Amino acid sequence: MSGSPTDTGNAPRPSAKVLRAQAWSFIVLTVMTYLLVVFGAIVRAQGAGLACPDWPLCFGELVPALDFGVFFEWGHRALAGSISLILLGLSIWVASSAAGRKLLGKWLIAAWLVLLVQIVLGGLTVLQLLASWTVTSHLLVGNSVALSFGLLAVLLWRGYTPQPRPAIRKPILRVLLPLTAALLVAQMALGGLVSSQHAGLACVNWPACVGNLWFPTWEGPVGLHLMHRTTAYTVALSYVVVAVLAWDHDTLGKKARIALALVFVQVALGVANVLWQLPVEVTAGHSAVAAMLCLTTGLMVQDYLQRPAGGVESVPAQPSMGETA
């Protein structure tokens, strides 16, 4: 009987189980892509970016003989290929689920487009012999791939567990959050240029640049390094303001505090990179924290911009029992 105690509706519907499994799958894929971004930073720090001089093969082989450099470069490619295959499988799975198609739709297509751009940039990075524009673009789009997978996971998760969320009545955040995200993108682009143009030690001191000079010149590698430093201070200030404004709000406040903590760690790692002369471990950590900050910031922007202008967000209907895999 429909009114019996065993038919309370508390048990997840079949489609809800599918959405939960798909959400967790995209979370795993996000983690894998994050690790790929960090792995790429290690490849760069180890000077192994051209250990495989051709693309998509390595020395004309699918699986080359491995030495130290080839292990890093080919391993990076192998992990990237695995992520592409997993996304293909997940896409087929989502397409077979009415609930998944409804929640993701065009967003999954957008994620594929970003991934395809990243694949092309990966090839160009090798074929263009680590040109600055390819290295920097590869870094930025790689972080965008990880973020796109994370946003897909959020969409699926919210479809599985929809909950009303009160609006945040601070309109300034609607401007400040995208602005902070744009500053972060600019800072990451500058970081890519500093790395690819070997300007990481153009300033040998901190907080001054050379000796007692804070701003000896704005030209060449020194100027690029100084731009990276000064933008970092601006980015840090922006995150402080965001954290203060969002401090007492549910999930946005938590993400803002996490982002602020990541910013402080990132600044410390940047200083350590200069004072300790770019050790591989610190350089990799600097890239890892930047990628985590990118993910956190993207989720903050998505969380806030999808809230209602006032009142409480409406709760989307749970997928029906007919919307199963």
PDB file of C-alpha atoms in Angstrom:
ATOM      1  CA  MET A   1       0.000   0.000   0.000  1.00  0.00           C
ATOM      2  CA  SER A   2       1.167   3.502  -0.767  1.00  0.00           C
ATOM      3  CA  GLY A   3       0.519   4.609   2.807  1.00  0.00           C
ATOM      4  CA  SER A   4       2.366   1.751   4.490  1.00  0.00           C
ATOM      5  CA  PRO A   5       5.386   2.453   6.765  1.00  0.00           C
ATOM      6  CA  THR A   6       7.672   0.793   4.249  1.00  0.00           C
ATOM      7  CA  ASP A   7       6.760   3.358   1.578  1.00  0.00           C
ATOM      8  CA  THR A   8       7.849   6.522   3.376  1.00  0.00           C
ATOM      9  CA  GLY A   9       9.946   7.902   0.559  1.00  0.00           C
ATOM     10  CA  ASN A  10      13.032   8.008   2.795  1.00  0.00           C
ATOM     11  CA  ALA A  11      14.972   5.508   0.690  1.00  0.00           C
ATOM     12  CA  PRO A  12      16.805   7.076  -2.290  1.00  0.00           C
ATOM     13  CA  ARG A  13      15.017   6.678  -5.564  1.00  0.00           C
ATOM     14  CA  PRO A  14      16.859   4.670  -8.211  1.00  0.00           C
ATOM     15  CA  SER A  15      17.791   7.854 -10.125  1.00  0.00           C
ATOM     16  CA  ALA A  16      19.068   9.496  -6.928  1.00  0.00           C
ATOM     17  CA  LYS A  17      21.428   6.556  -6.448  1.00  0.00           C
ATOM     18  CA  VAL A  18      22.667   7.044  -9.996  1.00  0.00           C
ATOM     19  CA  LEU A  19      23.197  10.777  -9.468  1.00  0.00           C
ATOM     20  CA  ARG A  20      25.135  10.125  -6.274  1.00  0.00           C
ATOM     21  CA  ALA A  21      27.383   7.610  -8.004  1.00  0.00           C
ATOM     22  CA  GLN A  22      27.931   9.963 -10.935  1.00  0.00           C
ATOM     23  CA  ALA A  23      28.716  12.853  -8.592  1.00  0.00           C
ATOM     24  CA  TRP A  24      31.337  10.803  -6.768  1.00  0.00           C
ATOM     25  CA  SER A  25      32.788   9.694 -10.105  1.00  0.00           C
ATOM     26  CA  PHE A  26      33.258  13.295 -11.198  1.00  0.00           C
ATOM     27  CA  ILE A  27      34.795  14.124  -7.811  1.00  0.00           C
ATOM     28  CA  VAL A  28      37.362  11.385  -8.407  1.00  0.00           C
ATOM     29  CA  LEU A  29      37.967  12.696 -11.928  1.00  0.00           C
ATOM     30  CA  THR A  30      38.461  16.200 -10.516  1.00  0.00           C
ATOM     31  CA  VAL A  31      41.065  14.893  -8.068  1.00  0.00           C
ATOM     32  CA  MET A  32      42.855  13.039 -10.870  1.00  0.00           C
ATOM     33  CA  THR A  33      42.920  16.175 -13.015  1.00  0.00           C
ATOM     34  CA  TYR A  34      44.188  18.234 -10.082  1.00  0.00           C
ATOM     35  CA  LEU A  35      47.015  15.728  -9.643  1.00  0.00           C
ATOM     36  CA  LEU A  36      47.706  15.966 -13.385  1.00  0.00           C
ATOM     37  CA  VAL A  37      48.136  19.749 -13.074  1.00  0.00           C
ATOM     38  CA  VAL A  38      50.550  19.257 -10.174  1.00  0.00           C
ATOM     39  CA  PHE A  39      52.353  16.519 -12.102  1.00  0.00           C
ATOM     40  CA  GLY A  40      52.765  18.966 -14.986  1.00  0.00           C
ATOM     41  CA  ALA A  41      54.420  21.447 -12.622  1.00  0.00           C
ATOM     42  CA  ILE A  42      56.837  18.736 -11.505  1.00  0.00           C
ATOM     43  CA  VAL A  43      57.629  17.882 -15.136  1.00  0.00           C
ATOM     44  CA  ARG A  44      58.403  21.547 -15.747  1.00  0.00           C
ATOM     45  CA  ALA A  45      60.470  21.910 -12.559  1.00  0.00           C
ATOM     46  CA  GLN A  46      62.487  18.809 -13.459  1.00  0.00           C
ATOM     47  CA  GLY A  47      63.235  20.239 -16.898  1.00  0.00           C
ATOM     48  CA  ALA A  48      61.560  17.238 -18.529  1.00  0.00           C
ATOM     49  CA  GLY A  49      59.079  19.091 -20.722  1.00  0.00           C
ATOM     50  CA  LEU A  50      60.897  18.024 -23.889  1.00  0.00           C
ATOM     51  CA  ALA A  51      62.023  14.604 -22.692  1.00  0.00           C
ATOM     52  CA  CYS A  52      59.664  13.288 -25.377  1.00  0.00           C
ATOM     53  CA  PRO A  53      60.598  15.415 -28.409  1.00  0.00           C
ATOM     54  CA  ASP A  54      57.571  14.430 -30.490  1.00  0.00           C
ATOM     55  CA  TRP A  55      53.803  14.242 -29.965  1.00  0.00           C
ATOM     56  CA  PRO A  56      51.479  12.368 -29.578  1.00  0.00           C
ATOM     57  CA  LEU A  57      54.031   9.527 -29.569  1.00  0.00           C
ATOM     58  CA  CYS A  58      57.286   9.587 -27.622  1.00  0.00           C
ATOM     59  CA  PHE A  59      60.346   8.849 -29.760  1.00  0.00           C
ATOM     60  CA  GLY A  60      57.890   7.437 -32.269  1.00  0.00           C
ATOM     61  CA  GLU A  61      56.576   4.854 -29.788  1.00  0.00           C
ATOM     62  CA  LEU A  62      53.398   4.536 -27.761  1.00  0.00           C
ATOM     63  CA  VAL A  63      55.361   3.203 -24.779  1.00  0.00           C
ATOM     64  CA  PRO A  64      58.999   4.369 -25.004  1.00  0.00           C
ATOM     65  CA  ALA A  65      62.033   3.197 -23.091  1.00  0.00           C
ATOM     66  CA  LEU A  66      61.911   5.073 -19.806  1.00  0.00           C
ATOM     67  CA  ASP A  67      64.678   7.111 -18.280  1.00  0.00           C
ATOM     68  CA  PHE A  68      64.336   9.798 -15.600  1.00  0.00           C
ATOM     69  CA  GLY A  69      63.052  12.579 -17.865  1.00  0.00           C
ATOM     70  CA  VAL A  70      60.934  10.367 -20.115  1.00  0.00           C
ATOM     71  CA  PHE A  71      59.289   8.826 -17.055  1.00  0.00           C
ATOM     72  CA  PHE A  72      57.965  12.244 -16.002  1.00  0.00           C
ATOM     73  CA  GLU A  73      56.905  13.471 -19.440  1.00  0.00           C
ATOM     74  CA  TRP A  74      55.438  10.197 -20.670  1.00  0.00           C
ATOM     75  CA  GLY A  75      53.799   9.563 -17.285  1.00  0.00           C
ATOM     76  CA  HIS A  76      52.142  12.971 -17.531  1.00  0.00           C
ATOM     77  CA  ARG A  77      50.782  12.063 -20.968  1.00  0.00           C
ATOM     78  CA  ALA A  78      49.614   8.638 -19.789  1.00  0.00           C
ATOM     79  CA  LEU A  79      47.684  10.165 -16.891  1.00  0.00           C
ATOM     80  CA  ALA A  80      46.130  12.733 -19.242  1.00  0.00           C
ATOM     81  CA  GLY A  81      45.048   9.975 -21.618  1.00  0.00           C
ATOM     82  CA  SER A  82      43.528   8.002 -18.745  1.00  0.00           C
ATOM     83  CA  ILE A  83      41.496  11.038 -17.682  1.00  0.00           C
ATOM     84  CA  SER A  84      40.181  11.457 -21.232  1.00  0.00           C
ATOM     85  CA  LEU A  85      39.088   7.820 -21.379  1.00  0.00           C
ATOM     86  CA  ILE A  86      37.403   8.032 -17.987  1.00  0.00           C
ATOM     87  CA  LEU A  87      35.534  11.177 -19.060  1.00  0.00           C
ATOM     88  CA  LEU A  88      34.366   9.331 -22.174  1.00  0.00           C
ATOM     89  CA  GLY A  89      32.983   6.517 -20.029  1.00  0.00           C
ATOM     90  CA  LEU A  90      31.312   8.944 -17.621  1.00  0.00           C
ATOM     91  CA  SER A  91      29.792  10.886 -20.514  1.00  0.00           C
ATOM     92  CA  ILE A  92      28.223   7.718 -21.904  1.00  0.00           C
ATOM     93  CA  TRP A  93      26.916   6.897 -18.436  1.00  0.00           C
ATOM     94  CA  VAL A  94      25.432  10.377 -17.980  1.00  0.00           C
ATOM     95  CA  ALA A  95      23.884  10.284 -21.452  1.00  0.00           C
ATOM     96  CA  SER A  96      22.129   7.036 -20.538  1.00  0.00           C
ATOM     97  CA  SER A  97      20.509   8.673 -17.479  1.00  0.00           C
ATOM     98  CA  ALA A  98      17.614  11.087 -17.981  1.00  0.00           C
ATOM     99  CA  ALA A  99      18.373  12.787 -14.668  1.00  0.00           C
ATOM    100  CA  GLY A 100      22.051  13.143 -15.542  1.00  0.00           C
ATOM    101  CA  ARG A 101      21.276  14.536 -18.993  1.00  0.00           C
ATOM    102  CA  LYS A 102      18.897  17.065 -17.497  1.00  0.00           C
ATOM    103  CA  LEU A 103      21.397  18.269 -14.890  1.00  0.00           C
ATOM    104  CA  LEU A 104      24.535  18.390 -17.033  1.00  0.00           C
ATOM    105  CA  GLY A 105      23.491  18.767 -20.669  1.00  0.00           C
ATOM    106  CA  LYS A 106      25.435  21.633 -22.239  1.00  0.00           C
ATOM    107  CA  TRP A 107      27.827  21.823 -19.286  1.00  0.00           C
ATOM    108  CA  LEU A 108      29.234  18.399 -20.095  1.00  0.00           C
ATOM    109  CA  ILE A 109      29.718  19.482 -23.713  1.00  0.00           C
ATOM    110  CA  ALA A 110      31.527  22.596 -22.478  1.00  0.00           C
ATOM    111  CA  ALA A 111      33.827  20.437 -20.325  1.00  0.00           C
ATOM    112  CA  TRP A 112      34.694  18.345 -23.384  1.00  0.00           C
ATOM    113  CA  LEU A 113      35.525  21.478 -25.377  1.00  0.00           C
ATOM    114  CA  VAL A 114      37.848  22.714 -22.642  1.00  0.00           C
ATOM    115  CA  LEU A 115      39.535  19.312 -22.477  1.00  0.00           C
ATOM    116  CA  LEU A 116      40.026  19.215 -26.263  1.00  0.00           C
ATOM    117  CA  VAL A 117      41.642  22.663 -26.165  1.00  0.00           C
ATOM    118  CA  GLN A 118      43.957  21.400 -23.429  1.00  0.00           C
ATOM    119  CA  ILE A 119      44.951  18.372 -25.483  1.00  0.00           C
ATOM    120  CA  VAL A 120      45.842  20.588 -28.446  1.00  0.00           C
ATOM    121  CA  LEU A 121      47.831  22.928 -26.189  1.00  0.00           C
ATOM    122  CA  GLY A 122      49.678  19.949 -24.731  1.00  0.00           C
ATOM    123  CA  GLY A 123      50.801  18.954 -28.218  1.00  0.00           C
ATOM    124  CA  LEU A 124      51.728  22.517 -29.148  1.00  0.00           C
ATOM    125  CA  THR A 125      53.751  22.892 -25.961  1.00  0.00           C
ATOM    126  CA  VAL A 126      56.042  20.124 -27.208  1.00  0.00           C
ATOM    127  CA  LEU A 127      55.993  21.015 -30.899  1.00  0.00           C
ATOM    128  CA  GLN A 128      56.637  24.704 -30.153  1.00  0.00           C
ATOM    129  CA  LEU A 129      59.562  23.778 -27.875  1.00  0.00           C
ATOM    130  CA  LEU A 130      58.016  25.090 -24.648  1.00  0.00           C
ATOM    131  CA  ALA A 131      57.126  28.512 -26.025  1.00  0.00           C
ATOM    132  CA  SER A 132      55.950  30.849 -23.266  1.00  0.00           C
ATOM    133  CA  TRP A 133      52.472  31.266 -24.716  1.00  0.00           C
ATOM    134  CA  THR A 134      51.893  27.505 -24.956  1.00  0.00           C
ATOM    135  CA  VAL A 135      53.226  26.791 -21.456  1.00  0.00           C
ATOM    136  CA  THR A 136      51.114  29.549 -19.902  1.00  0.00           C
ATOM    137  CA  SER A 137      47.981  28.634 -21.859  1.00  0.00           C
ATOM    138  CA  HIS A 138      48.454  24.955 -21.009  1.00  0.00           C
ATOM    139  CA  LEU A 139      48.638  25.859 -17.316  1.00  0.00           C
ATOM    140  CA  LEU A 140      45.506  28.020 -17.364  1.00  0.00           C
ATOM    141  CA  VAL A 141      43.382  25.638 -19.423  1.00  0.00           C
ATOM    142  CA  GLY A 142      44.561  22.657 -17.349  1.00  0.00           C
ATOM    143  CA  ASN A 143      43.205  24.325 -14.224  1.00  0.00           C
ATOM    144  CA  SER A 144      40.015  25.113 -16.142  1.00  0.00           C
ATOM    145  CA  VAL A 145      39.600  21.422 -16.961  1.00  0.00           C
ATOM    146  CA  ALA A 146      39.865  20.478 -13.282  1.00  0.00           C
ATOM    147  CA  LEU A 147      37.405  23.215 -12.347  1.00  0.00           C
ATOM    148  CA  SER A 148      34.929  22.167 -15.033  1.00  0.00           C
ATOM    149  CA  PHE A 149      34.907  18.610 -13.682  1.00  0.00           C
ATOM    150  CA  GLY A 150      34.438  19.940 -10.163  1.00  0.00           C
ATOM    151  CA  LEU A 151      31.466  22.043 -11.254  1.00  0.00           C
ATOM    152  CA  LEU A 152      29.900  19.010 -12.958  1.00  0.00           C
ATOM    153  CA  ALA A 153      30.243  17.123  -9.679  1.00  0.00           C
ATOM    154  CA  VAL A 154      28.526  19.990  -7.840  1.00  0.00           C
ATOM    155  CA  LEU A 155      25.632  20.035 -10.310  1.00  0.00           C
ATOM    156  CA  LEU A 156      25.115  16.308  -9.872  1.00  0.00           C
ATOM    157  CA  TRP A 157      25.429  16.529  -6.104  1.00  0.00           C
ATOM    158  CA  ARG A 158      22.888  19.306  -5.846  1.00  0.00           C
ATOM    159  CA  GLY A 159      20.557  17.291  -8.043  1.00  0.00           C
ATOM    160  CA  TYR A 160      20.950  14.357  -5.658  1.00  0.00           C
ATOM    161  CA  THR A 161      20.533  16.372  -2.441  1.00  0.00           C
ATOM    162  CA  PRO A 162      18.663  19.599  -3.297  1.00  0.00           C
ATOM    163  CA  GLN A 163      18.350  21.950  -0.329  1.00  0.00           C
ATOM    164  CA  PRO A 164      17.001  25.491   0.033  1.00  0.00           C
ATOM    165  CA  ARG A 165      19.773  28.057   0.435  1.00  0.00           C
ATOM    166  CA  PRO A 166      19.144  31.556   1.810  1.00  0.00           C
ATOM    167  CA  ALA A 167      20.305  34.430  -0.351  1.00  0.00           C
ATOM    168  CA  ILE A 168      23.360  36.418   0.673  1.00  0.00           C
ATOM    169  CA  ARG A 169      22.249  40.024   0.834  1.00  0.00           C
ATOM    170  CA  LYS A 170      25.604  41.628   0.101  1.00  0.00           C
ATOM    171  CA  PRO A 171      25.465  42.731  -3.534  1.00  0.00           C
ATOM    172  CA  ILE A 172      29.115  43.804  -3.433  1.00  0.00           C
ATOM    173  CA  LEU A 173      30.093  40.126  -3.400  1.00  0.00           C
ATOM    174  CA  ARG A 174      28.394  39.651  -6.740  1.00  0.00           C
ATOM    175  CA  VAL A 175      31.018  42.025  -8.156  1.00  0.00           C
ATOM    176  CA  LEU A 176      33.937  41.245  -5.870  1.00  0.00           C
ATOM    177  CA  LEU A 177      33.915  37.470  -6.344  1.00  0.00           C
ATOM    178  CA  PRO A 178      34.263  37.536 -10.160  1.00  0.00           C
ATOM    179  CA  LEU A 179      36.839  40.318  -9.808  1.00  0.00           C
ATOM    180  CA  THR A 180      38.849  38.213  -7.360  1.00  0.00           C
ATOM    181  CA  ALA A 181      38.619  35.247  -9.712  1.00  0.00           C
ATOM    182  CA  ALA A 182      39.854  37.430 -12.601  1.00  0.00           C
ATOM    183  CA  LEU A 183      42.793  38.635 -10.497  1.00  0.00           C
ATOM    184  CA  LEU A 184      43.642  35.023  -9.692  1.00  0.00           C
ATOM    185  CA  VAL A 185      43.617  34.097 -13.391  1.00  0.00           C
ATOM    186  CA  ALA A 186      45.922  37.041 -14.136  1.00  0.00           C
ATOM    187  CA  GLN A 187      48.238  35.988 -11.328  1.00  0.00           C
ATOM    188  CA  MET A 188      48.366  32.398 -12.558  1.00  0.00           C
ATOM    189  CA  ALA A 189      49.117  33.625 -16.084  1.00  0.00           C
ATOM    190  CA  LEU A 190      51.960  35.744 -14.709  1.00  0.00           C
ATOM    191  CA  GLY A 191      53.204  32.712 -12.799  1.00  0.00           C
ATOM    192  CA  GLY A 192      53.247  30.691 -15.994  1.00  0.00           C
ATOM    193  CA  LEU A 193      55.196  33.427 -17.763  1.00  0.00           C
ATOM    194  CA  VAL A 194      57.665  33.735 -14.876  1.00  0.00           C
ATOM    195  CA  SER A 195      58.280  29.996 -15.041  1.00  0.00           C
ATOM    196  CA  SER A 196      58.499  29.677 -18.821  1.00  0.00           C
ATOM    197  CA  GLN A 197      60.772  32.730 -19.136  1.00  0.00           C
ATOM    198  CA  HIS A 198      62.994  31.590 -16.246  1.00  0.00           C
ATOM    199  CA  ALA A 199      62.326  34.738 -14.235  1.00  0.00           C
ATOM    200  CA  GLY A 200      61.751  32.961 -10.925  1.00  0.00           C
ATOM    201  CA  LEU A 201      65.054  34.236  -9.524  1.00  0.00           C
ATOM    202  CA  ALA A 202      65.157  37.571 -11.350  1.00  0.00           C
ATOM    203  CA  CYS A 203      64.631  39.035  -7.882  1.00  0.00           C
ATOM    204  CA  VAL A 204      66.988  37.292  -5.466  1.00  0.00           C
ATOM    205  CA  ASN A 205      65.665  38.860  -2.256  1.00  0.00           C
ATOM    206  CA  TRP A 206      62.379  39.329  -0.456  1.00  0.00           C
ATOM    207  CA  PRO A 207      60.605  41.628   0.324  1.00  0.00           C
ATOM    208  CA  ALA A 208      63.066  43.762  -1.647  1.00  0.00           C
ATOM    209  CA  CYS A 209      64.079  42.621  -5.105  1.00  0.00           C
ATOM    210  CA  VAL A 210      67.826  43.188  -5.404  1.00  0.00           C
ATOM    211  CA  GLY A 211      69.763  44.393  -2.380  1.00  0.00           C
ATOM    212  CA  ASN A 212      67.728  47.199  -0.846  1.00  0.00           C
ATOM    213  CA  LEU A 213      65.905  47.990  -4.087  1.00  0.00           C
ATOM    214  CA  TRP A 214      62.253  47.017  -4.126  1.00  0.00           C
ATOM    215  CA  PHE A 215      61.532  48.037  -7.725  1.00  0.00           C
ATOM    216  CA  PRO A 216      64.837  48.304  -9.613  1.00  0.00           C
ATOM    217  CA  THR A 217      63.122  48.135 -13.041  1.00  0.00           C
ATOM    218  CA  TRP A 218      59.864  47.145 -14.675  1.00  0.00           C
ATOM    219  CA  GLU A 219      61.548  45.779 -17.766  1.00  0.00           C
ATOM    220  CA  GLY A 220      62.649  42.283 -18.751  1.00  0.00           C
ATOM    221  CA  PRO A 221      62.631  39.305 -16.368  1.00  0.00           C
ATOM    222  CA  VAL A 222      62.909  41.552 -13.299  1.00  0.00           C
ATOM    223  CA  GLY A 223      59.826  43.514 -14.325  1.00  0.00           C
ATOM    224  CA  LEU A 224      57.899  40.292 -14.976  1.00  0.00           C
ATOM    225  CA  HIS A 225      58.879  38.951 -11.572  1.00  0.00           C
ATOM    226  CA  LEU A 226      57.839  42.201  -9.885  1.00  0.00           C
ATOM    227  CA  MET A 227      54.495  42.174 -11.665  1.00  0.00           C
ATOM    228  CA  HIS A 228      53.926  38.659 -10.317  1.00  0.00           C
ATOM    229  CA  ARG A 229      54.790  39.812  -6.794  1.00  0.00           C
ATOM    230  CA  THR A 230      52.671  42.963  -6.772  1.00  0.00           C
ATOM    231  CA  THR A 231      49.686  41.180  -8.287  1.00  0.00           C
ATOM    232  CA  ALA A 232      50.042  38.546  -5.556  1.00  0.00           C
ATOM    233  CA  TYR A 233      49.645  41.231  -2.886  1.00  0.00           C
ATOM    234  CA  THR A 234      46.549  42.566  -4.636  1.00  0.00           C
ATOM    235  CA  VAL A 235      45.087  39.071  -4.900  1.00  0.00           C
ATOM    236  CA  ALA A 236      45.754  38.427  -1.201  1.00  0.00           C
ATOM    237  CA  LEU A 237      44.016  41.669  -0.196  1.00  0.00           C
ATOM    238  CA  SER A 238      41.015  40.789  -2.355  1.00  0.00           C
ATOM    239  CA  TYR A 239      40.654  37.395  -0.671  1.00  0.00           C
ATOM    240  CA  VAL A 240      40.857  39.022   2.765  1.00  0.00           C
ATOM    241  CA  VAL A 241      37.940  41.320   1.870  1.00  0.00           C
ATOM    242  CA  VAL A 242      35.899  38.431   0.434  1.00  0.00           C
ATOM    243  CA  ALA A 243      36.493  36.325   3.542  1.00  0.00           C
ATOM    244  CA  VAL A 244      35.435  39.158   5.852  1.00  0.00           C
ATOM    245  CA  LEU A 245      32.248  39.844   3.878  1.00  0.00           C
ATOM    246  CA  ALA A 246      31.278  36.166   3.627  1.00  0.00           C
ATOM    247  CA  TRP A 247      32.509  35.080   7.049  1.00  0.00           C
ATOM    248  CA  ASP A 248      29.133  34.419   8.686  1.00  0.00           C
ATOM    249  CA  HIS A 249      27.471  32.668   5.746  1.00  0.00           C
ATOM    250  CA  ASP A 250      27.006  28.909   5.316  1.00  0.00           C
ATOM    251  CA  THR A 251      29.038  27.142   2.648  1.00  0.00           C
ATOM    252  CA  LEU A 252      30.293  30.332   0.976  1.00  0.00           C
ATOM    253  CA  GLY A 253      31.849  31.486   4.226  1.00  0.00           C
ATOM    254  CA  LYS A 254      33.610  28.148   4.697  1.00  0.00           C
ATOM    255  CA  LYS A 255      34.992  28.218   1.169  1.00  0.00           C
ATOM    256  CA  ALA A 256      36.128  31.822   1.607  1.00  0.00           C
ATOM    257  CA  ARG A 257      38.043  30.926   4.762  1.00  0.00           C
ATOM    258  CA  ILE A 258      39.650  27.937   3.034  1.00  0.00           C
ATOM    259  CA  ALA A 259      40.618  30.161   0.098  1.00  0.00           C
ATOM    260  CA  LEU A 260      42.138  32.745   2.441  1.00  0.00           C
ATOM    261  CA  ALA A 261      44.201  30.071   4.186  1.00  0.00           C
ATOM    262  CA  LEU A 262      45.399  28.830   0.788  1.00  0.00           C
ATOM    263  CA  VAL A 263      46.404  32.374  -0.163  1.00  0.00           C
ATOM    264  CA  PHE A 264      48.569  32.720   2.960  1.00  0.00           C
ATOM    265  CA  VAL A 265      50.218  29.352   2.246  1.00  0.00           C
ATOM    266  CA  GLN A 266      50.755  30.365  -1.384  1.00  0.00           C
ATOM    267  CA  VAL A 267      52.453  33.615  -0.427  1.00  0.00           C
ATOM    268  CA  ALA A 268      54.739  31.735   1.972  1.00  0.00           C
ATOM    269  CA  LEU A 269      55.660  29.233  -0.741  1.00  0.00           C
ATOM    270  CA  GLY A 270      56.356  32.065  -3.188  1.00  0.00           C
ATOM    271  CA  VAL A 271      58.738  33.660  -0.696  1.00  0.00           C
ATOM    272  CA  ALA A 272      60.381  30.276  -0.046  1.00  0.00           C
ATOM    273  CA  ASN A 273      60.883  29.796  -3.773  1.00  0.00           C
ATOM    274  CA  VAL A 274      62.993  32.956  -3.883  1.00  0.00           C
ATOM    275  CA  LEU A 275      64.898  32.532  -0.637  1.00  0.00           C
ATOM    276  CA  TRP A 276      65.661  28.833  -1.270  1.00  0.00           C
ATOM    277  CA  GLN A 277      66.276  29.281  -5.017  1.00  0.00           C
ATOM    278  CA  LEU A 278      63.427  27.307  -6.562  1.00  0.00           C
ATOM    279  CA  PRO A 279      63.702  23.835  -5.025  1.00  0.00           C
ATOM    280  CA  VAL A 280      61.558  21.328  -6.929  1.00  0.00           C
ATOM    281  CA  GLU A 281      59.468  20.456  -3.876  1.00  0.00           C
ATOM    282  CA  VAL A 282      58.548  24.078  -3.139  1.00  0.00           C
ATOM    283  CA  THR A 283      57.896  24.842  -6.807  1.00  0.00           C
ATOM    284  CA  ALA A 284      55.557  21.841  -7.039  1.00  0.00           C
ATOM    285  CA  GLY A 285      53.840  22.898  -3.820  1.00  0.00           C
ATOM    286  CA  HIS A 286      53.395  26.421  -5.173  1.00  0.00           C
ATOM    287  CA  SER A 287      51.626  25.028  -8.246  1.00  0.00           C
ATOM    288  CA  ALA A 288      49.573  22.599  -6.152  1.00  0.00           C
ATOM    289  CA  VAL A 289      48.237  25.337  -3.871  1.00  0.00           C
ATOM    290  CA  ALA A 290      47.512  27.577  -6.869  1.00  0.00           C
ATOM    291  CA  ALA A 291      45.464  24.794  -8.465  1.00  0.00           C
ATOM    292  CA  MET A 292      43.577  24.188  -5.222  1.00  0.00           C
ATOM    293  CA  LEU A 293      42.906  27.909  -4.895  1.00  0.00           C
ATOM    294  CA  CYS A 294      41.578  27.954  -8.458  1.00  0.00           C
ATOM    295  CA  LEU A 295      39.170  25.112  -7.664  1.00  0.00           C
ATOM    296  CA  THR A 296      37.998  26.711  -4.429  1.00  0.00           C
ATOM    297  CA  THR A 297      37.496  30.113  -6.043  1.00  0.00           C
ATOM    298  CA  GLY A 298      35.556  28.661  -8.958  1.00  0.00           C
ATOM    299  CA  LEU A 299      33.244  26.835  -6.559  1.00  0.00           C
ATOM    300  CA  MET A 300      32.785  30.048  -4.550  1.00  0.00           C
ATOM    301  CA  VAL A 301      31.763  32.000  -7.633  1.00  0.00           C
ATOM    302  CA  GLN A 302      29.393  29.244  -8.743  1.00  0.00           C
ATOM    303  CA  ASP A 303      27.902  28.978  -5.260  1.00  0.00           C
ATOM    304  CA  TYR A 304      27.189  32.687  -4.945  1.00  0.00           C
ATOM    305  CA  LEU A 305      26.110  33.562  -8.465  1.00  0.00           C
ATOM    306  CA  GLN A 306      23.526  30.751  -8.507  1.00  0.00           C
ATOM    307  CA  ARG A 307      21.833  31.996  -5.352  1.00  0.00           C
ATOM    308  CA  PRO A 308      18.642  34.047  -5.632  1.00  0.00           C
ATOM    309  CA  ALA A 309      18.751  37.823  -5.395  1.00  0.00           C
ATOM    310  CA  GLY A 310      16.551  37.670  -2.300  1.00  0.00           C
ATOM    311  CA  GLY A 311      14.572  35.253  -0.222  1.00  0.00           C
ATOM    312  CA  VAL A 312      15.304  31.539  -0.376  1.00  0.00           C
ATOM    313  CA  GLU A 313      16.328  29.476  -3.349  1.00  0.00           C
ATOM    314  CA  SER A 314      13.588  27.157  -4.537  1.00  0.00           C
ATOM    315  CA  VAL A 315      14.181  23.450  -4.156  1.00  0.00           C
ATOM    316  CA  PRO A 316      14.328  21.573  -7.469  1.00  0.00           C
ATOM    317  CA  ALA A 317      12.150  18.530  -7.692  1.00  0.00           C
ATOM    318  CA  GLN A 318      13.778  15.176  -7.095  1.00  0.00           C
ATOM    319  CA  PRO A 319      14.135  13.070 -10.238  1.00  0.00           C
ATOM    320  CA  SER A 320      11.200  10.806 -10.726  1.00  0.00           C
ATOM    321  CA  MET A 321      11.369   7.034 -10.433  1.00  0.00           C
ATOM    322  CA  GLY A 322      11.130   6.740 -14.180  1.00  0.00           C
ATOM    323  CA  GLU A 323      14.379   8.700 -14.650  1.00  0.00           C
ATOM    324  CA  THR A 324      16.689   5.827 -14.026  1.00  0.00           C
ATOM    325  CA  ALA A 325      19.877   4.768 -15.667  1.00  0.00           C
TER     326      ALA A 325
END
